[in-house]
């Protein structure tokens, strides 16, 4: 993990998909995620709590970016970037050597105030990373810049130590793997706004998991709102930095966030391009299912749903020891319709119970018996026919699995159900 010539960090640290809950998406759009770094760490905490609990590689890496200082205010380790305090004579020398004009001096004056007691310029708390980059450019000290990957590694180290004060401000980069296919008008050479929104949504979820300690299992996110504003186009060939500030969080009895309101800002070339505000409740799955069950509609006709293509052949109907080759055409909570081949329509009895098996990802198996309701030949193929079945004997667990499969993979047949 060294930053010397012997060993280099990777150019980007893509976030694992489990943090963004994008289980069925090829990629997550977030990289280099981290908490805002402390600019100063007291010598007591650094030398008694942090450094003794690091291995040699981590210690060498950390001390490359944090160096020890002693001044009238005390002893501390300072992040190797813009200094939190500058002596007056040093500040005057920097202004002259960098040849900073009046506009530049006015800009710097927003972030430093002079403390007459210690005879030093002191950095204000509200400086952003974009401001930090511009300050380094003005004073011609780009060598003090700490990259996003390096900051991410430092943040991961600090996250292990409760003794280090934590700010609920987080950073990441929008990351699109070169092979990822994402729709964007080919004649407009900019990053799609929806791509930025999706990256921000994933970033927000990841913040809840990584910093709000939300567990990965047995919870679900209930999005309350997501508002976005766009200020300018995002260029394809320039990086985008994301910053999230937790405006409000609430904690569960177990100590993790069960509500969060985040403001996420996207920056490119140190300019705001998008601002997104989102709020979500994090519910235990059993609570979510209980709430959802109270919102189920009552229909005059049991709605039917087309199933996603990858599940259409996941059915087996058994009749007198043989399998009826079938494809699911649609399904409802009370039955299903299939396209069949390999058996004459007239040989199926409408009184005989037929055993069936279905399988859906995550949901699992659905098993029971069904009754044939009707048969109709396919007008376009005399060797094929359609058949409608009603669920006959099916357990409560399998009924719940049918409902869950419809919720996840079903698409309502509108022209049949909605007039």
mmCIF file of C-alpha atoms in Angstrom:
data_model
loop_
_atom_site.group_PDB
_atom_site.id
_atom_site.type_symbol
_atom_site.label_atom_id
_atom_site.label_comp_id
_atom_site.label_asym_id
_atom_site.label_seq_id
_atom_site.Cartn_x
_atom_site.Cartn_y
_atom_site.Cartn_z
ATOM 1 C CA UNK A 1 0.000 0.000 0.000
ATOM 2 C CA UNK A 2 3.019 2.254 -0.329
ATOM 3 C CA UNK A 3 2.996 5.401 -2.397
ATOM 4 C CA UNK A 4 6.685 5.178 -3.175
ATOM 5 C CA UNK A 5 8.027 4.001 -6.499
ATOM 6 C CA UNK A 6 8.224 0.436 -5.165
ATOM 7 C CA UNK A 7 4.491 -0.115 -5.019
ATOM 8 C CA UNK A 8 1.561 1.842 -6.397
ATOM 9 C CA UNK A 9 -2.106 1.941 -5.493
ATOM 10 C CA UNK A 10 -4.673 0.960 -8.132
ATOM 11 C CA UNK A 11 -5.997 3.881 -10.230
ATOM 12 C CA UNK A 12 -9.546 3.337 -8.937
ATOM 13 C CA UNK A 13 -11.290 1.404 -6.149
ATOM 14 C CA UNK A 14 -14.708 0.278 -7.511
ATOM 15 C CA UNK A 15 -17.286 -0.351 -4.798
ATOM 16 C CA UNK A 16 -18.545 -3.891 -4.303
ATOM 17 C CA UNK A 17 -22.132 -4.304 -5.545
ATOM 18 C CA UNK A 18 -23.386 -5.522 -2.172
ATOM 19 C CA UNK A 19 -22.948 -1.976 -0.799
ATOM 20 C CA UNK A 20 -25.157 -0.518 -3.544
ATOM 21 C CA UNK A 21 -27.682 -3.405 -3.542
ATOM 22 C CA UNK A 22 -27.405 -3.631 -7.345
ATOM 23 C CA UNK A 23 -27.531 -7.424 -7.259
ATOM 24 C CA UNK A 24 -28.755 -7.940 -10.826
ATOM 25 C CA UNK A 25 -26.960 -5.011 -12.415
ATOM 26 C CA UNK A 26 -23.674 -5.661 -14.153
ATOM 27 C CA UNK A 27 -21.807 -2.927 -12.318
ATOM 28 C CA UNK A 28 -22.080 -0.393 -9.544
ATOM 29 C CA UNK A 29 -21.417 3.243 -10.512
ATOM 30 C CA UNK A 30 -19.479 4.251 -7.395
ATOM 31 C CA UNK A 31 -15.766 4.174 -6.580
ATOM 32 C CA UNK A 32 -13.296 5.557 -4.039
ATOM 33 C CA UNK A 33 -15.933 5.956 -1.336
ATOM 34 C CA UNK A 34 -14.783 7.467 1.951
ATOM 35 C CA UNK A 35 -15.594 9.712 4.873
ATOM 36 C CA UNK A 36 -14.193 13.259 4.999
ATOM 37 C CA UNK A 37 -10.704 13.039 6.470
ATOM 38 C CA UNK A 38 -9.734 14.821 9.703
ATOM 39 C CA UNK A 39 -7.225 17.586 8.989
ATOM 40 C CA UNK A 40 -5.718 17.307 12.452
ATOM 41 C CA UNK A 41 -5.393 14.381 14.872
ATOM 42 C CA UNK A 42 -4.046 14.927 18.363
ATOM 43 C CA UNK A 43 -0.714 13.318 19.147
ATOM 44 C CA UNK A 44 -2.293 11.446 22.042
ATOM 45 C CA UNK A 45 -4.870 9.696 19.827
ATOM 46 C CA UNK A 46 -2.467 9.060 16.950
ATOM 47 C CA UNK A 47 0.369 7.642 19.037
ATOM 48 C CA UNK A 48 -1.630 5.816 21.723
ATOM 49 C CA UNK A 49 -4.710 4.546 19.852
ATOM 50 C CA UNK A 50 -4.027 4.477 16.119
ATOM 51 C CA UNK A 51 -0.405 3.757 15.253
ATOM 52 C CA UNK A 52 0.133 0.880 17.742
ATOM 53 C CA UNK A 53 -2.791 -0.971 16.132
ATOM 54 C CA UNK A 54 -1.579 -0.732 12.520
ATOM 55 C CA UNK A 55 0.731 -3.065 10.664
ATOM 56 C CA UNK A 56 3.969 -1.655 9.272
ATOM 57 C CA UNK A 57 2.572 -1.154 5.785
ATOM 58 C CA UNK A 58 -0.462 0.770 7.058
ATOM 59 C CA UNK A 59 1.682 2.812 9.429
ATOM 60 C CA UNK A 60 4.101 3.823 6.665
ATOM 61 C CA UNK A 61 1.214 4.758 4.393
ATOM 62 C CA UNK A 62 -0.536 6.848 7.061
ATOM 63 C CA UNK A 63 2.606 8.732 8.096
ATOM 64 C CA UNK A 64 3.319 9.655 4.486
ATOM 65 C CA UNK A 65 0.177 11.839 4.560
ATOM 66 C CA UNK A 66 0.067 12.909 8.207
ATOM 67 C CA UNK A 67 3.126 14.575 9.740
ATOM 68 C CA UNK A 68 3.688 15.645 13.312
ATOM 69 C CA UNK A 69 3.681 19.321 14.256
ATOM 70 C CA UNK A 70 4.216 21.253 17.444
ATOM 71 C CA UNK A 71 3.093 24.857 17.814
ATOM 72 C CA UNK A 72 1.669 27.086 20.563
ATOM 73 C CA UNK A 73 -1.730 25.424 20.182
ATOM 74 C CA UNK A 74 -0.336 21.973 21.010
ATOM 75 C CA UNK A 75 1.048 18.794 19.459
ATOM 76 C CA UNK A 76 -0.826 17.137 16.601
ATOM 77 C CA UNK A 77 -0.576 15.268 13.301
ATOM 78 C CA UNK A 78 -1.582 17.325 10.274
ATOM 79 C CA UNK A 79 -2.904 16.096 6.936
ATOM 80 C CA UNK A 80 -0.446 16.881 4.175
ATOM 81 C CA UNK A 81 -2.694 19.228 2.221
ATOM 82 C CA UNK A 82 -3.694 22.851 2.850
ATOM 83 C CA UNK A 83 -2.512 23.660 6.378
ATOM 84 C CA UNK A 84 -5.083 24.435 9.109
ATOM 85 C CA UNK A 85 -2.767 27.136 10.506
ATOM 86 C CA UNK A 86 -0.175 29.361 8.801
ATOM 87 C CA UNK A 87 2.180 31.754 10.552
ATOM 88 C CA UNK A 88 1.801 35.355 9.390
ATOM 89 C CA UNK A 89 5.312 35.622 7.985
ATOM 90 C CA UNK A 90 4.847 32.332 6.070
ATOM 91 C CA UNK A 91 1.529 33.528 4.643
ATOM 92 C CA UNK A 92 3.082 36.801 3.456
ATOM 93 C CA UNK A 93 5.916 34.906 1.790
ATOM 94 C CA UNK A 94 3.506 32.496 0.030
ATOM 95 C CA UNK A 95 1.437 35.374 -1.383
ATOM 96 C CA UNK A 96 4.548 37.004 -2.853
ATOM 97 C CA UNK A 97 6.182 33.847 -4.199
ATOM 98 C CA UNK A 98 2.946 32.646 -5.860
ATOM 99 C CA UNK A 99 2.296 36.117 -7.322
ATOM 100 C CA UNK A 100 -1.350 36.029 -6.177
ATOM 101 C CA UNK A 101 -3.433 38.990 -7.354
ATOM 102 C CA UNK A 102 -6.183 40.830 -5.457
ATOM 103 C CA UNK A 103 -8.918 38.433 -6.625
ATOM 104 C CA UNK A 104 -6.878 35.471 -5.436
ATOM 105 C CA UNK A 105 -6.208 37.130 -2.082
ATOM 106 C CA UNK A 106 -9.917 37.849 -1.704
ATOM 107 C CA UNK A 107 -10.688 34.185 -2.450
ATOM 108 C CA UNK A 108 -8.153 32.958 0.120
ATOM 109 C CA UNK A 109 -9.565 35.415 2.654
ATOM 110 C CA UNK A 110 -12.848 33.461 2.635
ATOM 111 C CA UNK A 111 -11.144 30.440 4.162
ATOM 112 C CA UNK A 112 -8.553 31.843 6.559
ATOM 113 C CA UNK A 113 -9.035 34.285 9.403
ATOM 114 C CA UNK A 114 -6.237 35.880 11.393
ATOM 115 C CA UNK A 115 -5.973 34.947 15.081
ATOM 116 C CA UNK A 116 -4.074 37.767 16.761
ATOM 117 C CA UNK A 117 -3.438 35.775 19.948
ATOM 118 C CA UNK A 118 -1.326 33.130 18.230
ATOM 119 C CA UNK A 119 -0.251 35.359 15.303
ATOM 120 C CA UNK A 120 -1.465 32.795 12.746
ATOM 121 C CA UNK A 121 -3.995 32.474 9.953
ATOM 122 C CA UNK A 122 -6.508 29.751 10.904
ATOM 123 C CA UNK A 123 -8.490 27.698 8.393
ATOM 124 C CA UNK A 124 -12.286 27.956 8.640
ATOM 125 C CA UNK A 125 -14.306 24.756 9.058
ATOM 126 C CA UNK A 126 -16.436 25.202 5.928
ATOM 127 C CA UNK A 127 -13.739 24.667 3.286
ATOM 128 C CA UNK A 128 -14.748 22.094 0.660
ATOM 129 C CA UNK A 129 -12.501 19.783 -1.303
ATOM 130 C CA UNK A 130 -13.180 21.842 -4.437
ATOM 131 C CA UNK A 131 -12.033 24.953 -2.559
ATOM 132 C CA UNK A 132 -9.011 22.998 -1.355
ATOM 133 C CA UNK A 133 -7.955 22.159 -4.917
ATOM 134 C CA UNK A 134 -8.305 25.768 -6.025
ATOM 135 C CA UNK A 135 -6.272 26.968 -3.023
ATOM 136 C CA UNK A 136 -3.465 24.559 -3.931
ATOM 137 C CA UNK A 137 -3.573 25.802 -7.510
ATOM 138 C CA UNK A 138 -3.341 29.439 -6.370
ATOM 139 C CA UNK A 139 -0.393 28.901 -4.053
ATOM 140 C CA UNK A 140 1.263 26.626 -6.632
ATOM 141 C CA UNK A 141 1.503 23.633 -4.319
ATOM 142 C CA UNK A 142 -0.117 20.862 -6.345
ATOM 143 C CA UNK A 143 2.438 18.511 -4.771
ATOM 144 C CA UNK A 144 0.318 18.724 -1.592
ATOM 145 C CA UNK A 145 -2.710 17.276 -3.372
ATOM 146 C CA UNK A 146 -3.888 13.916 -1.987
ATOM 147 C CA UNK A 147 -5.666 11.750 -4.560
ATOM 148 C CA UNK A 148 -9.102 10.154 -4.229
ATOM 149 C CA UNK A 149 -7.761 6.604 -3.966
ATOM 150 C CA UNK A 150 -5.274 7.599 -1.275
ATOM 151 C CA UNK A 151 -8.003 9.376 0.703
ATOM 152 C CA UNK A 152 -10.234 6.332 0.402
ATOM 153 C CA UNK A 153 -7.523 4.091 1.870
ATOM 154 C CA UNK A 154 -6.885 6.560 4.708
ATOM 155 C CA UNK A 155 -10.612 6.730 5.456
ATOM 156 C CA UNK A 156 -10.836 2.944 5.647
ATOM 157 C CA UNK A 157 -8.029 2.938 8.216
ATOM 158 C CA UNK A 158 -9.596 5.673 10.360
ATOM 159 C CA UNK A 159 -13.032 4.042 10.291
ATOM 160 C CA UNK A 160 -11.696 1.321 12.582
ATOM 161 C CA UNK A 161 -10.912 3.749 15.409
ATOM 162 C CA UNK A 162 -13.807 5.247 17.413
ATOM 163 C CA UNK A 163 -11.327 7.616 19.099
ATOM 164 C CA UNK A 164 -11.062 9.659 15.881
ATOM 165 C CA UNK A 165 -13.973 12.134 15.563
ATOM 166 C CA UNK A 166 -16.220 11.358 12.579
ATOM 167 C CA UNK A 167 -17.990 13.822 10.272
ATOM 168 C CA UNK A 168 -21.098 12.732 8.389
ATOM 169 C CA UNK A 169 -19.712 14.068 5.117
ATOM 170 C CA UNK A 170 -18.778 11.462 2.522
ATOM 171 C CA UNK A 171 -17.108 11.434 -0.884
ATOM 172 C CA UNK A 172 -16.970 9.132 -3.892
ATOM 173 C CA UNK A 173 -16.362 9.196 -7.622
ATOM 174 C CA UNK A 174 -18.777 8.307 -10.379
ATOM 175 C CA UNK A 175 -17.314 5.251 -12.030
ATOM 176 C CA UNK A 176 -18.412 3.577 -15.254
ATOM 177 C CA UNK A 177 -16.417 0.522 -16.375
ATOM 178 C CA UNK A 178 -15.327 0.846 -20.034
ATOM 179 C CA UNK A 179 -17.366 -2.208 -21.043
ATOM 180 C CA UNK A 180 -20.601 -1.047 -19.398
ATOM 181 C CA UNK A 181 -23.469 -0.287 -21.794
ATOM 182 C CA UNK A 182 -25.624 2.637 -20.757
ATOM 183 C CA UNK A 183 -28.103 4.480 -22.932
ATOM 184 C CA UNK A 184 -27.117 7.984 -23.955
ATOM 185 C CA UNK A 185 -27.991 9.920 -27.128
ATOM 186 C CA UNK A 186 -25.002 9.313 -29.449
ATOM 187 C CA UNK A 187 -24.949 12.863 -30.790
ATOM 188 C CA UNK A 188 -24.682 14.439 -27.320
ATOM 189 C CA UNK A 189 -21.205 13.884 -25.933
ATOM 190 C CA UNK A 190 -22.084 14.191 -22.266
ATOM 191 C CA UNK A 191 -22.873 11.878 -19.366
ATOM 192 C CA UNK A 192 -26.566 11.106 -19.045
ATOM 193 C CA UNK A 193 -28.379 12.862 -16.211
ATOM 194 C CA UNK A 194 -30.063 9.599 -15.226
ATOM 195 C CA UNK A 195 -26.650 7.982 -14.989
ATOM 196 C CA UNK A 196 -25.620 10.631 -12.439
ATOM 197 C CA UNK A 197 -28.884 10.168 -10.517
ATOM 198 C CA UNK A 198 -28.363 6.392 -10.393
ATOM 199 C CA UNK A 199 -24.776 6.857 -9.189
ATOM 200 C CA UNK A 200 -26.021 9.232 -6.467
ATOM 201 C CA UNK A 201 -28.731 6.769 -5.418
ATOM 202 C CA UNK A 202 -26.170 3.970 -5.133
ATOM 203 C CA UNK A 203 -23.800 6.289 -3.267
ATOM 204 C CA UNK A 204 -26.552 7.106 -0.768
ATOM 205 C CA UNK A 205 -27.332 3.428 -0.166
ATOM 206 C CA UNK A 206 -23.621 2.663 0.256
ATOM 207 C CA UNK A 207 -23.278 5.452 2.850
ATOM 208 C CA UNK A 208 -26.065 3.851 4.862
ATOM 209 C CA UNK A 209 -24.315 0.473 4.811
ATOM 210 C CA UNK A 210 -20.715 1.595 5.283
ATOM 211 C CA UNK A 211 -21.118 4.511 7.693
ATOM 212 C CA UNK A 212 -24.647 4.067 9.052
ATOM 213 C CA UNK A 213 -23.926 0.387 9.828
ATOM 214 C CA UNK A 214 -27.128 -0.768 8.098
ATOM 215 C CA UNK A 215 -26.979 -4.597 7.824
ATOM 216 C CA UNK A 216 -27.051 -6.307 4.439
ATOM 217 C CA UNK A 217 -29.634 -8.924 5.368
ATOM 218 C CA UNK A 218 -33.254 -8.769 6.561
ATOM 219 C CA UNK A 219 -33.754 -5.049 5.816
ATOM 220 C CA UNK A 220 -35.071 -3.083 2.873
ATOM 221 C CA UNK A 221 -34.871 0.570 1.825
ATOM 222 C CA UNK A 222 -38.115 2.499 1.460
ATOM 223 C CA UNK A 223 -37.327 5.549 -0.691
ATOM 224 C CA UNK A 224 -39.367 8.524 0.549
ATOM 225 C CA UNK A 225 -38.269 11.056 -2.063
ATOM 226 C CA UNK A 226 -35.462 11.853 -4.492
ATOM 227 C CA UNK A 227 -35.254 15.414 -5.860
ATOM 228 C CA UNK A 228 -32.622 16.491 -8.367
ATOM 229 C CA UNK A 229 -31.424 19.704 -9.982
ATOM 230 C CA UNK A 230 -29.041 19.957 -12.939
ATOM 231 C CA UNK A 231 -26.917 23.057 -13.490
ATOM 232 C CA UNK A 232 -24.752 22.173 -16.490
ATOM 233 C CA UNK A 233 -23.741 19.327 -18.775
ATOM 234 C CA UNK A 234 -21.329 16.676 -17.519
ATOM 235 C CA UNK A 235 -18.430 16.063 -19.872
ATOM 236 C CA UNK A 236 -17.676 12.512 -20.930
ATOM 237 C CA UNK A 237 -13.898 12.785 -20.569
ATOM 238 C CA UNK A 238 -13.625 14.456 -17.139
ATOM 239 C CA UNK A 239 -14.056 12.797 -13.710
ATOM 240 C CA UNK A 240 -17.052 13.469 -11.482
ATOM 241 C CA UNK A 241 -16.757 13.704 -7.706
ATOM 242 C CA UNK A 242 -19.759 13.051 -5.468
ATOM 243 C CA UNK A 243 -20.181 14.548 -2.005
ATOM 244 C CA UNK A 244 -22.909 13.442 0.407
ATOM 245 C CA UNK A 245 -23.883 15.273 3.586
ATOM 246 C CA UNK A 246 -26.138 13.577 6.099
ATOM 247 C CA UNK A 247 -28.644 16.291 7.018
ATOM 248 C CA UNK A 248 -30.639 14.052 9.337
ATOM 249 C CA UNK A 249 -30.291 10.483 10.580
ATOM 250 C CA UNK A 250 -32.217 8.384 13.076
ATOM 251 C CA UNK A 251 -31.041 5.219 14.769
ATOM 252 C CA UNK A 252 -32.673 1.867 15.377
ATOM 253 C CA UNK A 253 -32.503 0.108 18.723
ATOM 254 C CA UNK A 254 -29.679 -1.978 17.266
ATOM 255 C CA UNK A 255 -27.622 1.154 16.614
ATOM 256 C CA UNK A 256 -27.811 1.438 12.818
ATOM 257 C CA UNK A 257 -29.479 4.156 10.757
ATOM 258 C CA UNK A 258 -33.164 3.458 10.184
ATOM 259 C CA UNK A 259 -33.762 6.844 8.523
ATOM 260 C CA UNK A 260 -31.428 9.092 6.563
ATOM 261 C CA UNK A 261 -31.764 12.331 4.631
ATOM 262 C CA UNK A 262 -28.774 13.002 2.376
ATOM 263 C CA UNK A 263 -27.843 15.917 0.129
ATOM 264 C CA UNK A 264 -25.567 14.694 -2.661
ATOM 265 C CA UNK A 265 -23.682 17.133 -4.880
ATOM 266 C CA UNK A 266 -21.874 16.151 -8.079
ATOM 267 C CA UNK A 267 -18.801 18.174 -9.065
ATOM 268 C CA UNK A 268 -16.834 18.312 -12.280
ATOM 269 C CA UNK A 269 -13.793 20.551 -12.709
ATOM 270 C CA UNK A 270 -14.554 21.954 -9.229
ATOM 271 C CA UNK A 271 -17.984 23.199 -10.353
ATOM 272 C CA UNK A 272 -21.371 21.981 -9.122
ATOM 273 C CA UNK A 273 -23.227 20.217 -11.917
ATOM 274 C CA UNK A 274 -25.991 18.381 -10.022
ATOM 275 C CA UNK A 275 -27.573 18.464 -6.579
ATOM 276 C CA UNK A 276 -29.747 15.600 -5.355
ATOM 277 C CA UNK A 277 -31.656 15.319 -2.097
ATOM 278 C CA UNK A 278 -32.947 11.943 -1.043
ATOM 279 C CA UNK A 279 -34.530 10.454 2.058
ATOM 280 C CA UNK A 280 -35.192 6.827 2.908
ATOM 281 C CA UNK A 281 -36.438 4.707 5.774
ATOM 282 C CA UNK A 282 -34.667 1.428 6.420
ATOM 283 C CA UNK A 283 -37.186 -1.177 7.543
ATOM 284 C CA UNK A 284 -36.816 -4.744 8.789
ATOM 285 C CA UNK A 285 -38.193 -7.040 6.093
ATOM 286 C CA UNK A 286 -40.884 -8.411 8.395
ATOM 287 C CA UNK A 287 -42.161 -4.868 9.057
ATOM 288 C CA UNK A 288 -42.057 -4.011 5.341
ATOM 289 C CA UNK A 289 -44.041 -7.127 4.423
ATOM 290 C CA UNK A 290 -46.609 -6.358 7.128
ATOM 291 C CA UNK A 291 -47.051 -2.797 5.824
ATOM 292 C CA UNK A 292 -47.275 -3.965 2.237
ATOM 293 C CA UNK A 293 -49.921 -6.565 3.053
ATOM 294 C CA UNK A 294 -52.240 -3.811 4.318
ATOM 295 C CA UNK A 295 -51.979 -1.960 0.973
ATOM 296 C CA UNK A 296 -53.006 -4.781 -1.339
ATOM 297 C CA UNK A 297 -55.795 -3.860 -3.725
ATOM 298 C CA UNK A 298 -59.016 -5.837 -4.157
ATOM 299 C CA UNK A 299 -59.808 -6.486 -7.846
ATOM 300 C CA UNK A 300 -63.033 -7.530 -9.526
ATOM 301 C CA UNK A 301 -60.916 -9.692 -11.835
ATOM 302 C CA UNK A 302 -57.778 -11.382 -10.524
ATOM 303 C CA UNK A 303 -55.018 -9.526 -12.439
ATOM 304 C CA UNK A 304 -52.762 -11.531 -14.709
ATOM 305 C CA UNK A 305 -49.111 -10.839 -15.270
ATOM 306 C CA UNK A 306 -46.594 -11.674 -17.952
ATOM 307 C CA UNK A 307 -43.427 -13.152 -16.486
ATOM 308 C CA UNK A 308 -39.943 -12.068 -17.521
ATOM 309 C CA UNK A 309 -38.598 -14.192 -20.371
ATOM 310 C CA UNK A 310 -35.964 -15.969 -18.303
ATOM 311 C CA UNK A 311 -38.691 -17.642 -16.215
ATOM 312 C CA UNK A 312 -41.120 -18.677 -18.968
ATOM 313 C CA UNK A 313 -39.719 -22.219 -19.234
ATOM 314 C CA UNK A 314 -39.342 -22.728 -15.490
ATOM 315 C CA UNK A 315 -42.463 -24.896 -15.203
ATOM 316 C CA UNK A 316 -43.115 -28.603 -15.238
ATOM 317 C CA UNK A 317 -46.655 -30.086 -15.349
ATOM 318 C CA UNK A 318 -46.911 -33.814 -14.607
ATOM 319 C CA UNK A 319 -49.732 -36.037 -15.920
ATOM 320 C CA UNK A 320 -49.806 -39.824 -15.440
ATOM 321 C CA UNK A 321 -46.060 -40.083 -15.042
ATOM 322 C CA UNK A 322 -45.075 -37.876 -17.979
ATOM 323 C CA UNK A 323 -43.975 -34.266 -18.228
ATOM 324 C CA UNK A 324 -46.002 -31.801 -20.317
ATOM 325 C CA UNK A 325 -43.578 -29.483 -22.118
ATOM 326 C CA UNK A 326 -44.865 -26.015 -21.194
ATOM 327 C CA UNK A 327 -44.043 -22.329 -21.301
ATOM 328 C CA UNK A 328 -45.666 -19.848 -18.905
ATOM 329 C CA UNK A 329 -47.666 -17.238 -20.817
ATOM 330 C CA UNK A 330 -49.120 -15.456 -17.788
ATOM 331 C CA UNK A 331 -49.786 -16.018 -14.102
ATOM 332 C CA UNK A 332 -52.048 -14.703 -11.341
ATOM 333 C CA UNK A 333 -52.564 -15.442 -7.659
ATOM 334 C CA UNK A 334 -55.239 -18.001 -8.564
ATOM 335 C CA UNK A 335 -53.786 -19.754 -11.602
ATOM 336 C CA UNK A 336 -51.693 -19.634 -14.746
ATOM 337 C CA UNK A 337 -51.797 -20.045 -18.489
ATOM 338 C CA UNK A 338 -49.250 -22.011 -20.518
ATOM 339 C CA UNK A 339 -48.333 -22.757 -24.103
ATOM 340 C CA UNK A 340 -47.962 -26.547 -24.504
ATOM 341 C CA UNK A 341 -46.720 -29.068 -27.026
ATOM 342 C CA UNK A 342 -46.204 -32.824 -27.185
ATOM 343 C CA UNK A 343 -49.668 -33.879 -25.977
ATOM 344 C CA UNK A 344 -53.103 -33.815 -27.562
ATOM 345 C CA UNK A 345 -55.480 -31.313 -25.925
ATOM 346 C CA UNK A 346 -58.295 -33.791 -25.649
ATOM 347 C CA UNK A 347 -56.372 -36.202 -23.434
ATOM 348 C CA UNK A 348 -56.274 -33.865 -20.415
ATOM 349 C CA UNK A 349 -59.163 -34.216 -17.989
ATOM 350 C CA UNK A 350 -60.722 -31.126 -16.423
ATOM 351 C CA UNK A 351 -61.394 -33.135 -13.262
ATOM 352 C CA UNK A 352 -57.945 -34.611 -12.741
ATOM 353 C CA UNK A 353 -55.480 -32.848 -10.431
ATOM 354 C CA UNK A 354 -52.125 -32.312 -12.136
ATOM 355 C CA UNK A 355 -48.886 -31.812 -10.234
ATOM 356 C CA UNK A 356 -46.785 -28.763 -11.166
ATOM 357 C CA UNK A 357 -43.386 -27.316 -10.289
ATOM 358 C CA UNK A 358 -42.133 -23.754 -10.886
ATOM 359 C CA UNK A 359 -38.871 -22.070 -9.917
ATOM 360 C CA UNK A 360 -37.908 -18.394 -9.588
ATOM 361 C CA UNK A 361 -34.592 -16.806 -8.568
ATOM 362 C CA UNK A 362 -34.550 -15.643 -4.921
ATOM 363 C CA UNK A 363 -38.205 -16.670 -4.471
ATOM 364 C CA UNK A 364 -37.479 -20.394 -4.853
ATOM 365 C CA UNK A 365 -39.785 -23.279 -5.796
ATOM 366 C CA UNK A 366 -43.560 -23.245 -6.132
ATOM 367 C CA UNK A 367 -45.167 -26.693 -5.959
ATOM 368 C CA UNK A 368 -48.736 -27.961 -5.786
ATOM 369 C CA UNK A 369 -51.584 -29.336 -7.876
ATOM 370 C CA UNK A 370 -53.743 -27.607 -10.472
ATOM 371 C CA UNK A 371 -56.959 -28.214 -12.426
ATOM 372 C CA UNK A 372 -57.280 -27.694 -16.184
ATOM 373 C CA UNK A 373 -59.930 -25.043 -16.939
ATOM 374 C CA UNK A 374 -59.790 -24.779 -20.724
ATOM 375 C CA UNK A 375 -57.758 -25.669 -23.817
ATOM 376 C CA UNK A 376 -57.421 -23.714 -27.056
ATOM 377 C CA UNK A 377 -55.358 -24.615 -30.117
ATOM 378 C CA UNK A 378 -52.752 -22.156 -31.338
ATOM 379 C CA UNK A 379 -54.111 -20.540 -34.518
ATOM 380 C CA UNK A 380 -50.605 -20.276 -35.947
ATOM 381 C CA UNK A 381 -49.317 -23.749 -35.092
ATOM 382 C CA UNK A 382 -51.487 -26.870 -35.044
ATOM 383 C CA UNK A 383 -48.917 -28.713 -32.900
ATOM 384 C CA UNK A 384 -49.197 -26.138 -30.104
ATOM 385 C CA UNK A 385 -52.058 -25.174 -27.821
ATOM 386 C CA UNK A 386 -52.834 -22.868 -24.899
ATOM 387 C CA UNK A 387 -54.197 -24.134 -21.605
ATOM 388 C CA UNK A 388 -55.499 -22.370 -18.512
ATOM 389 C CA UNK A 389 -55.052 -23.861 -15.008
ATOM 390 C CA UNK A 390 -56.372 -23.042 -11.562
ATOM 391 C CA UNK A 391 -54.291 -23.621 -8.456
ATOM 392 C CA UNK A 392 -55.963 -26.441 -6.534
ATOM 393 C CA UNK A 393 -53.850 -27.714 -3.626
ATOM 394 C CA UNK A 394 -51.071 -25.318 -2.720
ATOM 395 C CA UNK A 395 -49.537 -24.517 0.662
ATOM 396 C CA UNK A 396 -49.523 -21.076 2.252
ATOM 397 C CA UNK A 397 -45.768 -20.897 1.706
ATOM 398 C CA UNK A 398 -46.147 -21.637 -2.014
ATOM 399 C CA UNK A 399 -48.951 -19.068 -2.275
ATOM 400 C CA UNK A 400 -46.612 -16.502 -0.737
ATOM 401 C CA UNK A 401 -43.908 -17.512 -3.221
ATOM 402 C CA UNK A 402 -46.317 -17.000 -6.144
ATOM 403 C CA UNK A 403 -47.161 -13.534 -4.837
ATOM 404 C CA UNK A 404 -43.476 -12.700 -4.359
ATOM 405 C CA UNK A 405 -42.626 -13.937 -7.882
ATOM 406 C CA UNK A 406 -45.371 -11.746 -9.351
ATOM 407 C CA UNK A 407 -44.121 -8.721 -7.422
ATOM 408 C CA UNK A 408 -40.523 -9.260 -8.557
ATOM 409 C CA UNK A 409 -40.860 -10.606 -12.089
ATOM 410 C CA UNK A 410 -44.452 -9.978 -13.240
ATOM 411 C CA UNK A 411 -45.673 -7.243 -15.600
ATOM 412 C CA UNK A 412 -49.408 -6.479 -15.605
ATOM 413 C CA UNK A 413 -51.336 -7.258 -18.795
ATOM 414 C CA UNK A 414 -52.976 -3.835 -18.943
ATOM 415 C CA UNK A 415 -55.192 -4.272 -21.976
ATOM 416 C CA UNK A 416 -56.925 -7.195 -20.284
ATOM 417 C CA UNK A 417 -57.258 -5.861 -16.746
ATOM 418 C CA UNK A 418 -57.589 -2.071 -17.066
ATOM 419 C CA UNK A 419 -60.391 -0.595 -19.124
#
